[in-house]
Amino acid sequence: MDFWMDLLFGNAVGLSSMIVIFGALGLMLFFAGYFVYKVTTSTTPH
């Protein structure tokens, strides 16, 4: 746990890299959820 706290608050590079990682994970989760939502609510073409 000390490693992560040092990485987050030790310098600006560690903090910005963690922001980028969590932002990328958030975007992937959002698009995966949106894809599942669109698939489950889609209607079959006639």
PDB file of N, CA and C in Angstrom:
ATOM      1  N   MET A   1       0.827  -1.194   0.000  1.00  0.00           N
ATOM      2  CA  MET A   1       0.000   0.000   0.000  1.00  0.00           C
ATOM      3  C   MET A   1       0.872   1.259   0.000  1.00  0.00           C
ATOM      4  N   ASP A   2       2.026   1.189   0.657  1.00  0.00           N
ATOM      5  CA  ASP A   2       2.915   2.347   0.671  1.00  0.00           C
ATOM      6  C   ASP A   2       3.425   2.666  -0.731  1.00  0.00           C
ATOM      7  N   PHE A   3       3.614   1.620  -1.540  1.00  0.00           N
ATOM      8  CA  PHE A   3       4.073   1.844  -2.912  1.00  0.00           C
ATOM      9  C   PHE A   3       3.050   2.655  -3.695  1.00  0.00           C
ATOM     10  N   TRP A   4       1.760   2.305  -3.541  1.00  0.00           N
ATOM     11  CA  TRP A   4       0.720   3.004  -4.295  1.00  0.00           C
ATOM     12  C   TRP A   4       0.557   4.437  -3.824  1.00  0.00           C
ATOM     13  N   MET A   5       0.654   4.664  -2.511  1.00  0.00           N
ATOM     14  CA  MET A   5       0.548   6.034  -1.997  1.00  0.00           C
ATOM     15  C   MET A   5       1.726   6.877  -2.467  1.00  0.00           C
ATOM     16  N   ASP A   6       2.915   6.273  -2.480  1.00  0.00           N
ATOM     17  CA  ASP A   6       4.084   7.003  -2.981  1.00  0.00           C
ATOM     18  C   ASP A   6       3.958   7.281  -4.467  1.00  0.00           C
ATOM     19  N   LEU A   7       3.400   6.308  -5.210  1.00  0.00           N
ATOM     20  CA  LEU A   7       3.227   6.509  -6.644  1.00  0.00           C
ATOM     21  C   LEU A   7       2.189   7.582  -6.923  1.00  0.00           C
ATOM     22  N   LEU A   8       1.112   7.606  -6.153  1.00  0.00           N
ATOM     23  CA  LEU A   8       0.054   8.595  -6.378  1.00  0.00           C
ATOM     24  C   LEU A   8       0.483   9.999  -5.967  1.00  0.00           C
ATOM     25  N   PHE A   9       1.049  10.120  -4.780  1.00  0.00           N
ATOM     26  CA  PHE A   9       1.290  11.452  -4.235  1.00  0.00           C
ATOM     27  C   PHE A   9       2.763  11.815  -4.149  1.00  0.00           C
ATOM     28  N   GLY A  10       3.644  10.937  -4.635  1.00  0.00           N
ATOM     29  CA  GLY A  10       5.071  11.222  -4.558  1.00  0.00           C
ATOM     30  C   GLY A  10       5.521  12.248  -5.582  1.00  0.00           C
ATOM     31  N   ASN A  11       5.013  12.150  -6.808  1.00  0.00           N
ATOM     32  CA  ASN A  11       5.411  13.097  -7.847  1.00  0.00           C
ATOM     33  C   ASN A  11       4.267  13.249  -8.847  1.00  0.00           C
ATOM     34  N   ALA A  12       4.398  14.216  -9.725  1.00  0.00           N
ATOM     35  CA  ALA A  12       3.326  14.509 -10.677  1.00  0.00           C
ATOM     36  C   ALA A  12       3.220  13.443 -11.755  1.00  0.00           C
ATOM     37  N   VAL A  13       4.320  12.794 -12.083  1.00  0.00           N
ATOM     38  CA  VAL A  13       4.294  11.784 -13.139  1.00  0.00           C
ATOM     39  C   VAL A  13       3.475  10.575 -12.689  1.00  0.00           C
ATOM     40  N   GLY A  14       3.661  10.140 -11.452  1.00  0.00           N
ATOM     41  CA  GLY A  14       2.895   9.015 -10.935  1.00  0.00           C
ATOM     42  C   GLY A  14       1.415   9.334 -10.874  1.00  0.00           C
ATOM     43  N   LEU A  15       1.071  10.538 -10.427  1.00  0.00           N
ATOM     44  CA  LEU A  15      -0.336  10.929 -10.342  1.00  0.00           C
ATOM     45  C   LEU A  15      -0.975  11.006 -11.720  1.00  0.00           C
ATOM     46  N   SER A  16      -0.274  11.588 -12.684  1.00  0.00           N
ATOM     47  CA  SER A  16      -0.854  11.717 -14.026  1.00  0.00           C
ATOM     48  C   SER A  16      -0.978  10.348 -14.696  1.00  0.00           C
ATOM     49  N   SER A  17      -0.026   9.446 -14.440  1.00  0.00           N
ATOM     50  CA  SER A  17      -0.137   8.121 -15.041  1.00  0.00           C
ATOM     51  C   SER A  17      -1.307   7.356 -14.440  1.00  0.00           C
ATOM     52  N   MET A  18      -1.551   7.508 -13.152  1.00  0.00           N
ATOM     53  CA  MET A  18      -2.696   6.836 -12.533  1.00  0.00           C
ATOM     54  C   MET A  18      -4.012   7.429 -13.056  1.00  0.00           C
ATOM     55  N   ILE A  19      -4.047   8.729 -13.288  1.00  0.00           N
ATOM     56  CA  ILE A  19      -5.248   9.358 -13.858  1.00  0.00           C
ATOM     57  C   ILE A  19      -5.511   8.814 -15.252  1.00  0.00           C
ATOM     58  N   VAL A  20      -4.455   8.650 -16.053  1.00  0.00           N
ATOM     59  CA  VAL A  20      -4.611   8.108 -17.398  1.00  0.00           C
ATOM     60  C   VAL A  20      -5.098   6.667 -17.346  1.00  0.00           C
ATOM     61  N   ILE A  21      -4.537   5.854 -16.449  1.00  0.00           N
ATOM     62  CA  ILE A  21      -4.941   4.457 -16.345  1.00  0.00           C
ATOM     63  C   ILE A  21      -6.400   4.349 -15.922  1.00  0.00           C
ATOM     64  N   PHE A  22      -6.789   5.089 -14.882  1.00  0.00           N
ATOM     65  CA  PHE A  22      -8.177   5.011 -14.421  1.00  0.00           C
ATOM     66  C   PHE A  22      -9.142   5.620 -15.432  1.00  0.00           C
ATOM     67  N   GLY A  23      -8.702   6.638 -16.158  1.00  0.00           N
ATOM     68  CA  GLY A  23      -9.556   7.199 -17.205  1.00  0.00           C
ATOM     69  C   GLY A  23      -9.787   6.209 -18.338  1.00  0.00           C
ATOM     70  N   ALA A  24      -8.733   5.495 -18.714  1.00  0.00           N
ATOM     71  CA  ALA A  24      -8.874   4.490 -19.765  1.00  0.00           C
ATOM     72  C   ALA A  24      -9.775   3.348 -19.307  1.00  0.00           C
ATOM     73  N   LEU A  25      -9.622   2.911 -18.067  1.00  0.00           N
ATOM     74  CA  LEU A  25     -10.506   1.858 -17.546  1.00  0.00           C
ATOM     75  C   LEU A  25     -11.950   2.330 -17.497  1.00  0.00           C
ATOM     76  N   GLY A  26     -12.161   3.585 -17.104  1.00  0.00           N
ATOM     77  CA  GLY A  26     -13.511   4.132 -17.069  1.00  0.00           C
ATOM     78  C   GLY A  26     -14.143   4.189 -18.452  1.00  0.00           C
ATOM     79  N   LEU A  27     -13.365   4.601 -19.445  1.00  0.00           N
ATOM     80  CA  LEU A  27     -13.893   4.640 -20.809  1.00  0.00           C
ATOM     81  C   LEU A  27     -14.224   3.244 -21.327  1.00  0.00           C
ATOM     82  N   MET A  28     -13.354   2.275 -21.026  1.00  0.00           N
ATOM     83  CA  MET A  28     -13.625   0.909 -21.481  1.00  0.00           C
ATOM     84  C   MET A  28     -14.889   0.361 -20.825  1.00  0.00           C
ATOM     85  N   LEU A  29     -15.064   0.634 -19.538  1.00  0.00           N
ATOM     86  CA  LEU A  29     -16.274   0.174 -18.858  1.00  0.00           C
ATOM     87  C   LEU A  29     -17.516   0.857 -19.427  1.00  0.00           C
ATOM     88  N   PHE A  30     -17.410   2.147 -19.732  1.00  0.00           N
ATOM     89  CA  PHE A  30     -18.551   2.867 -20.287  1.00  0.00           C
ATOM     90  C   PHE A  30     -18.950   2.305 -21.645  1.00  0.00           C
ATOM     91  N   PHE A  31     -17.978   2.116 -22.534  1.00  0.00           N
ATOM     92  CA  PHE A  31     -18.298   1.617 -23.864  1.00  0.00           C
ATOM     93  C   PHE A  31     -18.777   0.166 -23.831  1.00  0.00           C
ATOM     94  N   ALA A  32     -18.240  -0.640 -22.918  1.00  0.00           N
ATOM     95  CA  ALA A  32     -18.721  -2.019 -22.784  1.00  0.00           C
ATOM     96  C   ALA A  32     -20.157  -2.020 -22.292  1.00  0.00           C
ATOM     97  N   GLY A  33     -20.465  -1.180 -21.326  1.00  0.00           N
ATOM     98  CA  GLY A  33     -21.838  -1.086 -20.831  1.00  0.00           C
ATOM     99  C   GLY A  33     -22.790  -0.553 -21.887  1.00  0.00           C
ATOM    100  N   TYR A  34     -22.348   0.420 -22.660  1.00  0.00           N
ATOM    101  CA  TYR A  34     -23.184   0.968 -23.726  1.00  0.00           C
ATOM    102  C   TYR A  34     -23.449  -0.079 -24.803  1.00  0.00           C
ATOM    103  N   PHE A  35     -22.423  -0.872 -25.132  1.00  0.00           N
ATOM    104  CA  PHE A  35     -22.587  -1.936 -26.118  1.00  0.00           C
ATOM    105  C   PHE A  35     -23.597  -2.977 -25.633  1.00  0.00           C
ATOM    106  N   VAL A  36     -23.479  -3.380 -24.377  1.00  0.00           N
ATOM    107  CA  VAL A  36     -24.421  -4.357 -23.817  1.00  0.00           C
ATOM    108  C   VAL A  36     -25.825  -3.775 -23.784  1.00  0.00           C
ATOM    109  N   TYR A  37     -25.948  -2.494 -23.437  1.00  0.00           N
ATOM    110  CA  TYR A  37     -27.259  -1.850 -23.418  1.00  0.00           C
ATOM    111  C   TYR A  37     -27.879  -1.822 -24.812  1.00  0.00           C
ATOM    112  N   LYS A  38     -27.085  -1.468 -25.816  1.00  0.00           N
ATOM    113  CA  LYS A  38     -27.627  -1.408 -27.179  1.00  0.00           C
ATOM    114  C   LYS A  38     -27.999  -2.794 -27.685  1.00  0.00           C
ATOM    115  N   VAL A  39     -27.241  -3.810 -27.328  1.00  0.00           N
ATOM    116  CA  VAL A  39     -27.559  -5.162 -27.781  1.00  0.00           C
ATOM    117  C   VAL A  39     -28.838  -5.656 -27.110  1.00  0.00           C
ATOM    118  N   THR A  40     -28.994  -5.392 -25.840  1.00  0.00           N
ATOM    119  CA  THR A  40     -30.169  -5.915 -25.125  1.00  0.00           C
ATOM    120  C   THR A  40     -31.441  -5.155 -25.484  1.00  0.00           C
ATOM    121  N   THR A  41     -31.342  -3.899 -25.900  1.00  0.00           N
ATOM    122  CA  THR A  41     -32.545  -3.131 -26.216  1.00  0.00           C
ATOM    123  C   THR A  41     -32.811  -3.037 -27.694  1.00  0.00           C
ATOM    124  N   SER A  42     -32.031  -3.720 -28.514  1.00  0.00           N
ATOM    125  CA  SER A  42     -32.235  -3.624 -29.964  1.00  0.00           C
ATOM    126  C   SER A  42     -33.434  -4.460 -30.382  1.00  0.00           C
ATOM    127  N   THR A  43     -34.072  -4.026 -31.447  1.00  0.00           N
ATOM    128  CA  THR A  43     -35.188  -4.771 -32.014  1.00  0.00           C
ATOM    129  C   THR A  43     -34.709  -5.528 -33.241  1.00  0.00           C
ATOM    130  N   THR A  44     -35.335  -6.642 -33.494  1.00  0.00           N
ATOM    131  CA  THR A  44     -34.937  -7.430 -34.664  1.00  0.00           C
ATOM    132  C   THR A  44     -35.502  -6.799 -35.919  1.00  0.00           C
ATOM    133  N   PRO A  45     -34.730  -6.716 -36.985  1.00  0.00           N
ATOM    134  CA  PRO A  45     -35.253  -6.137 -38.249  1.00  0.00           C
ATOM    135  C   PRO A  45     -36.284  -7.076 -38.878  1.00  0.00           C
ATOM    136  N   HIS A  46     -37.294  -6.486 -39.482  1.00  0.00           N
ATOM    137  CA  HIS A  46     -38.353  -7.279 -40.105  1.00  0.00           C
ATOM    138  C   HIS A  46     -38.135  -7.366 -41.589  1.00  0.00           C
TER     139      HIS A  46
END
